[in-house]
Short mmCIF file of C-alpha atoms and ligand atoms in Angstrom, two decimals:
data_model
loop_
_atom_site.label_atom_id
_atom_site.label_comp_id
_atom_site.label_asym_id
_atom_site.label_seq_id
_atom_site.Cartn_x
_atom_site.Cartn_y
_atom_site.Cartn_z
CA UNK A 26 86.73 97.84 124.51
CA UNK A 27 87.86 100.65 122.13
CA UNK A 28 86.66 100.99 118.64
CA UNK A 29 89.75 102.33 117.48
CA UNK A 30 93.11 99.98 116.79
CA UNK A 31 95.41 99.51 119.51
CA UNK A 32 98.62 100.30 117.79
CA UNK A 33 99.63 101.47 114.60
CA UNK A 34 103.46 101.30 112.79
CA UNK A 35 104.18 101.62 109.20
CA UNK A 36 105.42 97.83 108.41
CA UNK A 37 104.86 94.08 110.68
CA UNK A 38 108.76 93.85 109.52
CA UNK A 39 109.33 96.35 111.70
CA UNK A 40 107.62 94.65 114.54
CA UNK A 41 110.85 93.12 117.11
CA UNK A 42 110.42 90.19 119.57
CA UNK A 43 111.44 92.72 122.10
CA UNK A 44 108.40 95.28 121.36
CA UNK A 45 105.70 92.12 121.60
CA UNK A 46 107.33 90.08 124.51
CA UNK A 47 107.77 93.62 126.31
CA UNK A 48 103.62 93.74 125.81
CA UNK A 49 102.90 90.64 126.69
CA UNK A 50 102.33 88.86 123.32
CA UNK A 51 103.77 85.70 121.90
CA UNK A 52 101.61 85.21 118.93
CA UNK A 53 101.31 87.37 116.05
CA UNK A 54 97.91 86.85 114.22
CA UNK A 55 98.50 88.57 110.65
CA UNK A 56 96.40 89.43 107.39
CA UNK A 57 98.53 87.88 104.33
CA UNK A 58 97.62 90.15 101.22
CA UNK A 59 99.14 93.56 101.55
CA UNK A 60 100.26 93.08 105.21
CA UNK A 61 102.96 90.00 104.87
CA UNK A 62 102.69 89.73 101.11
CA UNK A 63 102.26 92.81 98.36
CA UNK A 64 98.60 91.44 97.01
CA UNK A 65 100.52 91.23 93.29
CA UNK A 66 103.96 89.55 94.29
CA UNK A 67 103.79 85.82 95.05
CA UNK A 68 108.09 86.05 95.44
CA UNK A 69 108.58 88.87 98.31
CA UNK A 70 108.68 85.94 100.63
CA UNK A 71 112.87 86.34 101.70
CA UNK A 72 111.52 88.93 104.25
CA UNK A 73 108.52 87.30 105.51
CA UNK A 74 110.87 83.63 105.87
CA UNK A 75 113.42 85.78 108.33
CA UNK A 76 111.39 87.91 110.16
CA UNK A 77 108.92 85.33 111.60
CA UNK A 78 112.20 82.73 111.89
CA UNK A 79 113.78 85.78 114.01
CA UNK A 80 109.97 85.89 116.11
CA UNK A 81 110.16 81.97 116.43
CA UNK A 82 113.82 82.20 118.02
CA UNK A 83 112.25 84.55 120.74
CA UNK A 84 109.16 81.92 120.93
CA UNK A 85 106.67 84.17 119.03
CA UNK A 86 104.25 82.33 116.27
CA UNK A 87 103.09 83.75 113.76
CA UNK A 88 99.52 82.58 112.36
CA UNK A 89 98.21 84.14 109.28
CA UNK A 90 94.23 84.52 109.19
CA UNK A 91 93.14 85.34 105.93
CA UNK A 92 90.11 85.82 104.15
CA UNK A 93 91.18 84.15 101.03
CA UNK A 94 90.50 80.69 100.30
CA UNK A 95 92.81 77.37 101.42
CA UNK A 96 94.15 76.85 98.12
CA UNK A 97 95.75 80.55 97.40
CA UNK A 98 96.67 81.04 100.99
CA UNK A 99 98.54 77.37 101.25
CA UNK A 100 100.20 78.40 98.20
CA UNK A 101 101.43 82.13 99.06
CA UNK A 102 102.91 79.94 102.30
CA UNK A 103 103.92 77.27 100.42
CA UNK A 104 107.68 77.57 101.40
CA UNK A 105 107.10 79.06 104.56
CA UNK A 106 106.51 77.56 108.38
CA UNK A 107 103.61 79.60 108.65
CA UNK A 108 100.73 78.60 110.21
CA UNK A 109 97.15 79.68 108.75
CA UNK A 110 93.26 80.10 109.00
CA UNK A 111 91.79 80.83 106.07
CA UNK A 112 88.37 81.97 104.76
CA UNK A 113 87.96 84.02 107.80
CA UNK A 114 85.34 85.85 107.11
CA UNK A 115 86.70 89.52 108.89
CA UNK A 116 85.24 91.74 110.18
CA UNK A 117 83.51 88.82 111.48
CA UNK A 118 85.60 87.50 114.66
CA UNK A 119 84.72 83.42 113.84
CA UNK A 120 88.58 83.13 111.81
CA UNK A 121 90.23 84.80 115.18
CA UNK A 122 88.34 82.85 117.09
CA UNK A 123 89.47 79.59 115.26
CA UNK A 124 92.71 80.33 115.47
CA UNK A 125 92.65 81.24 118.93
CA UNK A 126 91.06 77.69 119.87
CA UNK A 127 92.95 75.33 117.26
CA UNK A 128 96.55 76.67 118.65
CA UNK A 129 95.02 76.94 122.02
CA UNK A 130 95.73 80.49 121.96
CA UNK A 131 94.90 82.54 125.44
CA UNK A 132 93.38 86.04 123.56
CA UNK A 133 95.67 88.26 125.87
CA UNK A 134 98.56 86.50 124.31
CA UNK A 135 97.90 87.62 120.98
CA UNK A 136 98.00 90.44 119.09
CA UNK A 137 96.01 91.21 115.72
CA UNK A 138 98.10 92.97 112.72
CA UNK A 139 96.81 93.68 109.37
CA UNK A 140 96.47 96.64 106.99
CA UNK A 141 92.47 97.33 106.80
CA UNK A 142 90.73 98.79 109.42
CA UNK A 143 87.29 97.13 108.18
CA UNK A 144 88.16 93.95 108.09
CA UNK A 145 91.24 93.28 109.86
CA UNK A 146 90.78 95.37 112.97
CA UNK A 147 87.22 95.18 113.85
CA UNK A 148 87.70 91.36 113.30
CA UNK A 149 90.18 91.51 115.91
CA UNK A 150 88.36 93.75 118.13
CA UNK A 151 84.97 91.46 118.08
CA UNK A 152 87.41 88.78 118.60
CA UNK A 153 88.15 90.44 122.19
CA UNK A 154 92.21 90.98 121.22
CA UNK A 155 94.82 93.54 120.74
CA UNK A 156 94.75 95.05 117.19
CA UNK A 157 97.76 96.33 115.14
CA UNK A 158 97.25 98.74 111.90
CA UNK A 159 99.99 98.81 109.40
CA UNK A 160 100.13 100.85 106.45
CA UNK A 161 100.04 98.76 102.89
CA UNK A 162 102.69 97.10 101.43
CA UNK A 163 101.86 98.02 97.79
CA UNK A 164 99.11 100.99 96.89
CA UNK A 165 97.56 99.69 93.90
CA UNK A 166 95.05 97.33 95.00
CA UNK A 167 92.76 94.61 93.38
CA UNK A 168 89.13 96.59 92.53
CA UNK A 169 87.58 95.24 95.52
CA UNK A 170 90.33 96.83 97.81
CA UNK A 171 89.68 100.23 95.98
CA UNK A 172 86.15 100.38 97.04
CA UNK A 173 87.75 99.46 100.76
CA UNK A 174 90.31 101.91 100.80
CA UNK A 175 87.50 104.47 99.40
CA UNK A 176 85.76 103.98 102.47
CA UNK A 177 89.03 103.49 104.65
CA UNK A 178 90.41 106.31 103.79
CA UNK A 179 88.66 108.82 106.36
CA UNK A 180 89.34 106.65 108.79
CA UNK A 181 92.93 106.41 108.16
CA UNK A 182 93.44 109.90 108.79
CA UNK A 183 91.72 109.88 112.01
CA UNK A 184 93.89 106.94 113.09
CA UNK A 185 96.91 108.60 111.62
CA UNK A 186 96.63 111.83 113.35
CA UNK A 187 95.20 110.94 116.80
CA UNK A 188 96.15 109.20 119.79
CA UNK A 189 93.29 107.18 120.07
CA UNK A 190 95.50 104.66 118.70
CA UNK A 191 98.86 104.39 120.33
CA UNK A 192 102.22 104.40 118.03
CA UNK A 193 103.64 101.02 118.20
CA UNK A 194 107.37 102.31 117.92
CA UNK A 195 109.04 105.88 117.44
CA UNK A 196 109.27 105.70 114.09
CA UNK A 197 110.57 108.90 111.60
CA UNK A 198 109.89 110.44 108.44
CA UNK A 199 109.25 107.37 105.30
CA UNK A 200 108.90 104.56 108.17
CA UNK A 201 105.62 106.54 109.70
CA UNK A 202 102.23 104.72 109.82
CA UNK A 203 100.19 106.03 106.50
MG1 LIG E 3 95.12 92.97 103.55
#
């Protein structure tokens, strides 16, 4: 088991059915603020609503874990068939792990994506699946995020500029993983 994330791409809309049935995953376990959703835009949902209908075609589910609470995650999903777990408590793996069960989820099968390496990936990792970085959707975070990023930010760069963590997808010049 590797420390490091398994992948990193710039954006989960970038993610294709192709790319995750060609590594063996048919369920896409995602963070919701700042990974699906920009943390201060309820309305950005157009995007979310076709990408995971596009996944669902190709029989890929999509199952947000969050570490919000029920109320503000059901909402943010309200119009969506999305799937969630929420108070998950990452970097603790108990929110994968609940997911995993209550879909009846083989770990293999699934793939963790989400845009913090403290939470989102080493929940993932203790969880025993693959992990996915992304880069933010929006750069101005909530205070609490700031003191995260503070602390994210050295490992970033590591992830950023070594191979430790594999490239998703070729991706050029604005689309690269930040
Ligand atoms: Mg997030």
């Amino acid at each position: 088991m590797s420390f490091w994330p398994t992948w990193k791409v710039s954006s989960i809309f970038t993610v294709t059915p192709a790319q995750l049935l060609a590594r063996g995953k048919k369920y896409v376990l995602t963070d919701l603020d700042n990974t699906l959703i920009p943390w201060n835009q309820k309305d950005a949902l157009d995007q979310v609503r076709d990408w995971a209908a596009n996944l669902h075609q190709h029989g890929i589910e999509v199952i947000v874990v969050s570490n919000n609470n029920h109320a503000r995650v059901a909402e943010a999903l309200a119009d969506l068939p999305i799937q969630f777990i929420a108070r998950a408590l990452k970097p603790l793996p108990v929110g994968i792990k609940r997911a995993l069960a209550k879909f009846n989820i083989p770990a293999g099968q699934a793939v963790m994506v989400g845009d913090q390496f403290f939470t989102d990936m080493l929940a993932g990792t203790f969880a025993g699946v693959d992990t996915l970085i992304v880069s933010p959707l929006v750069h101005t975070d909530g205070w609490n995020t700031k003191i995260n990023r503070l602390l994210e930010k050295p490992v970033r760069h590591f992830i950023r500029q070594r191979e430790w963590t594999k490239p998703w997808a070729k991706e050029r010049g604005h689309a690269k993983f930040k």
